mmCIF file of C-alpha atoms in Angstrom:
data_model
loop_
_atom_site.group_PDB
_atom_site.id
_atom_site.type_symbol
_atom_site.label_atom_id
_atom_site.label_comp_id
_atom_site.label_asym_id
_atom_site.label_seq_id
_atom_site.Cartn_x
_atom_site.Cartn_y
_atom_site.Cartn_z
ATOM 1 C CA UNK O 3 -66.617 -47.374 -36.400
ATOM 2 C CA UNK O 4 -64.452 -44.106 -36.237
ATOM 3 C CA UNK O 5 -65.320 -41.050 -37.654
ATOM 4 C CA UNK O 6 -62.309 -38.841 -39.346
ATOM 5 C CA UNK O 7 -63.621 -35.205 -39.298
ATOM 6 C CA UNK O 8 -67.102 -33.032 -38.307
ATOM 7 C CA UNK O 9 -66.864 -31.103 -41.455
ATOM 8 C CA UNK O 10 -69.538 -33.080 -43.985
ATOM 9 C CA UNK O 11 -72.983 -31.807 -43.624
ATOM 10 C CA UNK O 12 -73.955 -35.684 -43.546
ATOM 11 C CA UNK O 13 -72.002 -36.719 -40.943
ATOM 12 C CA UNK O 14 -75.539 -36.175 -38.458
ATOM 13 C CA UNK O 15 -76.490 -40.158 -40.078
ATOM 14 C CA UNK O 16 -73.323 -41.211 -38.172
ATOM 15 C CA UNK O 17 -73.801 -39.243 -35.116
ATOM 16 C CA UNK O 18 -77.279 -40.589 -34.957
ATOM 17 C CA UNK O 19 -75.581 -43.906 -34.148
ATOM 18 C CA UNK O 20 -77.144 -44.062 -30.756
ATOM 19 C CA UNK O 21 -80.900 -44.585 -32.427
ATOM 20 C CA UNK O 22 -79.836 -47.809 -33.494
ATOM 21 C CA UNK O 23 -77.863 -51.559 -33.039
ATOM 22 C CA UNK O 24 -76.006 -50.975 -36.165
ATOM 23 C CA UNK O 25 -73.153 -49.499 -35.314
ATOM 24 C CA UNK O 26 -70.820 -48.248 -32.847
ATOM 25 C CA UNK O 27 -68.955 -45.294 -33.074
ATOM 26 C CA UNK O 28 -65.646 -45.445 -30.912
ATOM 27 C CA UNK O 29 -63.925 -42.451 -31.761
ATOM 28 C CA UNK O 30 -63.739 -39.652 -34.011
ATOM 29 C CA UNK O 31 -61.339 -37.677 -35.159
ATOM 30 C CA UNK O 32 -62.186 -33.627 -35.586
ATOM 31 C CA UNK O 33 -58.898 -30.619 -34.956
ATOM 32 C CA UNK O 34 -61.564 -28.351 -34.431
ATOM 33 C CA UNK O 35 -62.555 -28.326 -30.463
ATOM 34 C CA UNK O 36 -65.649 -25.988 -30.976
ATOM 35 C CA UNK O 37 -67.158 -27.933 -34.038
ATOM 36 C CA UNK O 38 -66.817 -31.036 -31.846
ATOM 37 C CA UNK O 39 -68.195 -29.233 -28.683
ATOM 38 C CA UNK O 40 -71.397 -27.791 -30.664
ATOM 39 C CA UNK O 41 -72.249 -30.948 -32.257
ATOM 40 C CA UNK O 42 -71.739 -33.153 -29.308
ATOM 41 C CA UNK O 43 -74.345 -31.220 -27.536
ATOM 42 C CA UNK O 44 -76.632 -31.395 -30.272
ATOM 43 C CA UNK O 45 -76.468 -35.456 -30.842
ATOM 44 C CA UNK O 46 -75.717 -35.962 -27.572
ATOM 45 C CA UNK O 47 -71.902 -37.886 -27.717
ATOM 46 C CA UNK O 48 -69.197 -37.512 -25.182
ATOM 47 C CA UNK O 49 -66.362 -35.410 -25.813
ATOM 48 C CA UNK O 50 -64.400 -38.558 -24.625
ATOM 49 C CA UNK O 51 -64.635 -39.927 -28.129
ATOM 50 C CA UNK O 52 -62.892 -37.120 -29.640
ATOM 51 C CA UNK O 53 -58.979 -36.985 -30.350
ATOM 52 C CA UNK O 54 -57.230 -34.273 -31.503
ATOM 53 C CA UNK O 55 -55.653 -36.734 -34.904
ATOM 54 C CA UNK O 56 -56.695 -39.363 -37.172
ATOM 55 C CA UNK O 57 -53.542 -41.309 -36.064
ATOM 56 C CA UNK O 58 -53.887 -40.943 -32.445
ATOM 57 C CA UNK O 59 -58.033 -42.504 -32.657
ATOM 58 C CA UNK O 60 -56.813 -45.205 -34.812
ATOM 59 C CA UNK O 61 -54.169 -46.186 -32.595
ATOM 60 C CA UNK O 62 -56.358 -45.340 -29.388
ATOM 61 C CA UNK O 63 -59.433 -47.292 -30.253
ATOM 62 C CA UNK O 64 -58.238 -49.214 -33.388
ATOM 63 C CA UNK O 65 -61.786 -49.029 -35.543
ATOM 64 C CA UNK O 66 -62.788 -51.926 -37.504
ATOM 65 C CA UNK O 67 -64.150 -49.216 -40.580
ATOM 66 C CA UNK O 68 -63.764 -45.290 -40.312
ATOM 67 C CA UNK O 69 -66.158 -43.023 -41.746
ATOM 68 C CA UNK O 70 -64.436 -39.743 -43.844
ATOM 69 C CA UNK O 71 -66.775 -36.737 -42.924
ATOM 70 C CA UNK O 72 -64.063 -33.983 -43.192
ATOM 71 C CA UNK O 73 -62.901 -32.180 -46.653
ATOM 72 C CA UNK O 74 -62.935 -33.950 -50.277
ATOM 73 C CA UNK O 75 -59.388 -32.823 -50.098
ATOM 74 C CA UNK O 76 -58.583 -34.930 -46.691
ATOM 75 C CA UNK O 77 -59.958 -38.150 -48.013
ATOM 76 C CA UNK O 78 -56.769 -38.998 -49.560
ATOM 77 C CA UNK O 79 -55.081 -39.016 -46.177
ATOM 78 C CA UNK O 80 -57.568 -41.087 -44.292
ATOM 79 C CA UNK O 81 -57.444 -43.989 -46.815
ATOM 80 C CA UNK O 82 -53.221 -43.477 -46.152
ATOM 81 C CA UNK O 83 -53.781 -43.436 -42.865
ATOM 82 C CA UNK O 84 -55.970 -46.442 -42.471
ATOM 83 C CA UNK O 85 -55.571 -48.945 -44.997
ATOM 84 C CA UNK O 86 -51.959 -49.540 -44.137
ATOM 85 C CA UNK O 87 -53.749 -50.730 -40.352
ATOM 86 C CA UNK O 88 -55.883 -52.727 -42.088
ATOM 87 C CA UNK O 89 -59.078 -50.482 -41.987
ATOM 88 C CA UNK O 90 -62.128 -50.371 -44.265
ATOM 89 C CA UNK O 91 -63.038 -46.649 -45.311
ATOM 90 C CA UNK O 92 -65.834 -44.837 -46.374
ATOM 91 C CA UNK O 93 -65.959 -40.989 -47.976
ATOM 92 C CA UNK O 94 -68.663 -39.098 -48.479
ATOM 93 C CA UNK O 95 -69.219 -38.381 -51.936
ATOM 94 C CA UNK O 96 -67.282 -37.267 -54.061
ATOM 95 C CA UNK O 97 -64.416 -40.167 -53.817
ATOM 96 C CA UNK O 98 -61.948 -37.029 -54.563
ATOM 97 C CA UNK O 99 -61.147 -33.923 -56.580
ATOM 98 C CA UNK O 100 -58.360 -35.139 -58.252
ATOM 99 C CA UNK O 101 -57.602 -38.097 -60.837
ATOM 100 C CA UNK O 102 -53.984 -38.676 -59.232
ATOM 101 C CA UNK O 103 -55.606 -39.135 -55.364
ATOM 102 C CA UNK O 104 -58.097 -41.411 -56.849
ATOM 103 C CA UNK O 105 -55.612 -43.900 -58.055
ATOM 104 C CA UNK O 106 -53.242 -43.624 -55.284
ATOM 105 C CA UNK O 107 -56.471 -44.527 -52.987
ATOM 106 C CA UNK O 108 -57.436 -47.197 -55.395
ATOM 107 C CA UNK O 109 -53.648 -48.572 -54.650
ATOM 108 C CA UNK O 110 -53.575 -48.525 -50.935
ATOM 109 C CA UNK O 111 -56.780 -49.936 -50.650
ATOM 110 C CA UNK O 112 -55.625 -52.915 -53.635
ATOM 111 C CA UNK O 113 -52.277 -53.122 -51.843
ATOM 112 C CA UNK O 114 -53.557 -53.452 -47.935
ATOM 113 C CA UNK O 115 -57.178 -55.281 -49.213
ATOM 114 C CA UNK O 116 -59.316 -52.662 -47.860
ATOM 115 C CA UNK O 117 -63.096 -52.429 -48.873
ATOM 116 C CA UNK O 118 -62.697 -48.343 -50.368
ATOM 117 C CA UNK O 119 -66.540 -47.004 -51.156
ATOM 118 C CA UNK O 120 -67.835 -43.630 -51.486
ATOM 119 C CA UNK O 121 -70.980 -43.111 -49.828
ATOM 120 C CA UNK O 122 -73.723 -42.559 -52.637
ATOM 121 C CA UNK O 123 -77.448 -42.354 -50.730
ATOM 122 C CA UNK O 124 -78.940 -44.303 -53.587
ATOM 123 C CA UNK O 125 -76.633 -47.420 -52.685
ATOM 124 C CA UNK O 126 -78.735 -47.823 -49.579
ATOM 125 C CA UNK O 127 -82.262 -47.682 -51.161
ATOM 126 C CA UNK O 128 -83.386 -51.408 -50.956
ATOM 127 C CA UNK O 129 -85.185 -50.704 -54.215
ATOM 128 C CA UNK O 130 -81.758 -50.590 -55.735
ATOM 129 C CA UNK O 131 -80.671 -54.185 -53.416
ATOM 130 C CA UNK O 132 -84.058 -55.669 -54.944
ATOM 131 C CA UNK O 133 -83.072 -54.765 -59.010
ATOM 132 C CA UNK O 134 -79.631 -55.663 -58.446
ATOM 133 C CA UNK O 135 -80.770 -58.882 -57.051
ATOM 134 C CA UNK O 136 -82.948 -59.659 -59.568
ATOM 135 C CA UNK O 137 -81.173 -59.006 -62.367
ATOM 136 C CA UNK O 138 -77.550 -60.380 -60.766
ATOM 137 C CA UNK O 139 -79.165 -63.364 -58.973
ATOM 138 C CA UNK O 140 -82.689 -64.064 -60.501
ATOM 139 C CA UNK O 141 -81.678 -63.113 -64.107
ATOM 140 C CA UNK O 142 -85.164 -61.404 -64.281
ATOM 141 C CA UNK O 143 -84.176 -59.863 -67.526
ATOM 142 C CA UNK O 144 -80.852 -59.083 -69.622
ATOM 143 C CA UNK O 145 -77.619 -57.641 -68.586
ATOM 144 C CA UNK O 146 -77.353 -53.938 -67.756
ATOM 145 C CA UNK O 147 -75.589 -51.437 -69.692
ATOM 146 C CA UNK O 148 -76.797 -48.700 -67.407
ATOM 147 C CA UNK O 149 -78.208 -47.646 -64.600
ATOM 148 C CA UNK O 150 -79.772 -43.776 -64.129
ATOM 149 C CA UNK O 151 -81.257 -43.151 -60.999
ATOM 150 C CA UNK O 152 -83.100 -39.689 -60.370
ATOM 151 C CA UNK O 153 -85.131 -37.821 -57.609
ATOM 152 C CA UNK O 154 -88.515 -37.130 -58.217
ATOM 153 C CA UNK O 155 -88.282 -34.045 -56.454
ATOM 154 C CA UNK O 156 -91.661 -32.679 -56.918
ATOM 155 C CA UNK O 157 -93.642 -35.300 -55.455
ATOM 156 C CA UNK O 158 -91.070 -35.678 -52.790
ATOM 157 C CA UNK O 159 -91.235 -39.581 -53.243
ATOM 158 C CA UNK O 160 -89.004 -42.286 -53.302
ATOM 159 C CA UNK O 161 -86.504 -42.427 -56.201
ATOM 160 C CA UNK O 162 -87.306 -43.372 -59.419
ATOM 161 C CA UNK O 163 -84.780 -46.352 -60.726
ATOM 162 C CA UNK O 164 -84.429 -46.630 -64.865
ATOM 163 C CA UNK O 165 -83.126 -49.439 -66.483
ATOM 164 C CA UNK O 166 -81.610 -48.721 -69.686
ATOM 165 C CA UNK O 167 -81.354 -52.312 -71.795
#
C-alpha cells in the first residue's frame, strides 16, 4: 500500500499499519518534510518510506493500492496519477469538491479498470457486511430502496443501521 499525503486527520488508521498483518505500507508520498518528520516519530515509521512526489513512490516502490490522505482538492491527481499504472485508490471522504473531478475520476478509473472508493467508516462496520449479506445473498427480506445509517452519539455505541422498505 502507498500512502499519497500526511494531510487527512485519518491517515493515523494507515500509519497504524504496523499493529497488524493486513497491510503493508511501502511508501508514502508527503512534500512536507516536517509533517512527515513529526508523525514518523509519533507512529514510529522510517523516514525511508517517504519521497518527496506521488510519481517518484509509485515508480520507486510500485504499490499494489495507494491510500489519498492529502487535500479533497489533490484527490483528482492521485487517481491521474495511478490508475494509468494500474493502481487501485482510495480517498478519504469526500470523493471530491467538484462535479467535473468526479467524472473525470470515474473515467480513469472505467478506462484503466481501477477499483475507485471513497473511504466511508460505516463501509467497514461488519453490521453493515451482515445486512448486505442478508438481504443480497440470503434474500432475508425485500429489496432496498434505502439505506440511512446514523451515530448514536449519546450512548457512544455502535451505529444504528435503518432499513427503509
Amino acid at each position: 500500500m502507498g500512502v499519497a499525503g500526511l494531510t487527512h486527520g485519518h491517515v493515523g488508521w494507515i500509519l497504524n499499519y504496523k499493529k497488524n498483518d493486513i497491510v503493508e505500507v511501502v511508501g508514502i508520498a508527503e512534500p512536507n518534510r516536517d509533517l512527515a518528520e513529526r508523525l514518523a516519530k509519533q507512529y514510529g515509521f522510517s523516514m525511508d518510506l517517504v519521497y518527496s512526489s506521488l510519481d517518484e513512490m509509485l515508480d520507486k516502490k510500485k504499490p499494489e493500492a495507494v491510500t489519498a490522505f492529502n487535500s479533497i482538492y489533490q484527490h483528482l491527481g492521485v487517481v491521474k496519477a495511478c490508475a494509468p499504472r494500474g493502481i487501485h485508490v482510495m480517498v478519504e471522504k469526500p470523493l471530491t469538491y467538484r462535479l467535473d473531478h468526479a467524472k473525470e475520476m470515474e473515467s480513469l478509473a472505467n478506462q484503466y479498470n481501477i477499483k475507485l472508493l471513497t473511504n466511508y467508516e460505516t463501509t467497514w462496520y461488519g453490521s453493515n457486511h451482515k445486512a448486505y449479506q442478508m438481504v443480497n445473498t440470503e434474500n432475508a427480506i425485500g429489496p432496498i430502496r434505502k439505506w440511512l445509517f446514523m451515530m448514536d452519539i449519546a450512548a457512544q455505541k455502535k451505529l444504528m443501521l435503518a432499513l427503509i422498505f
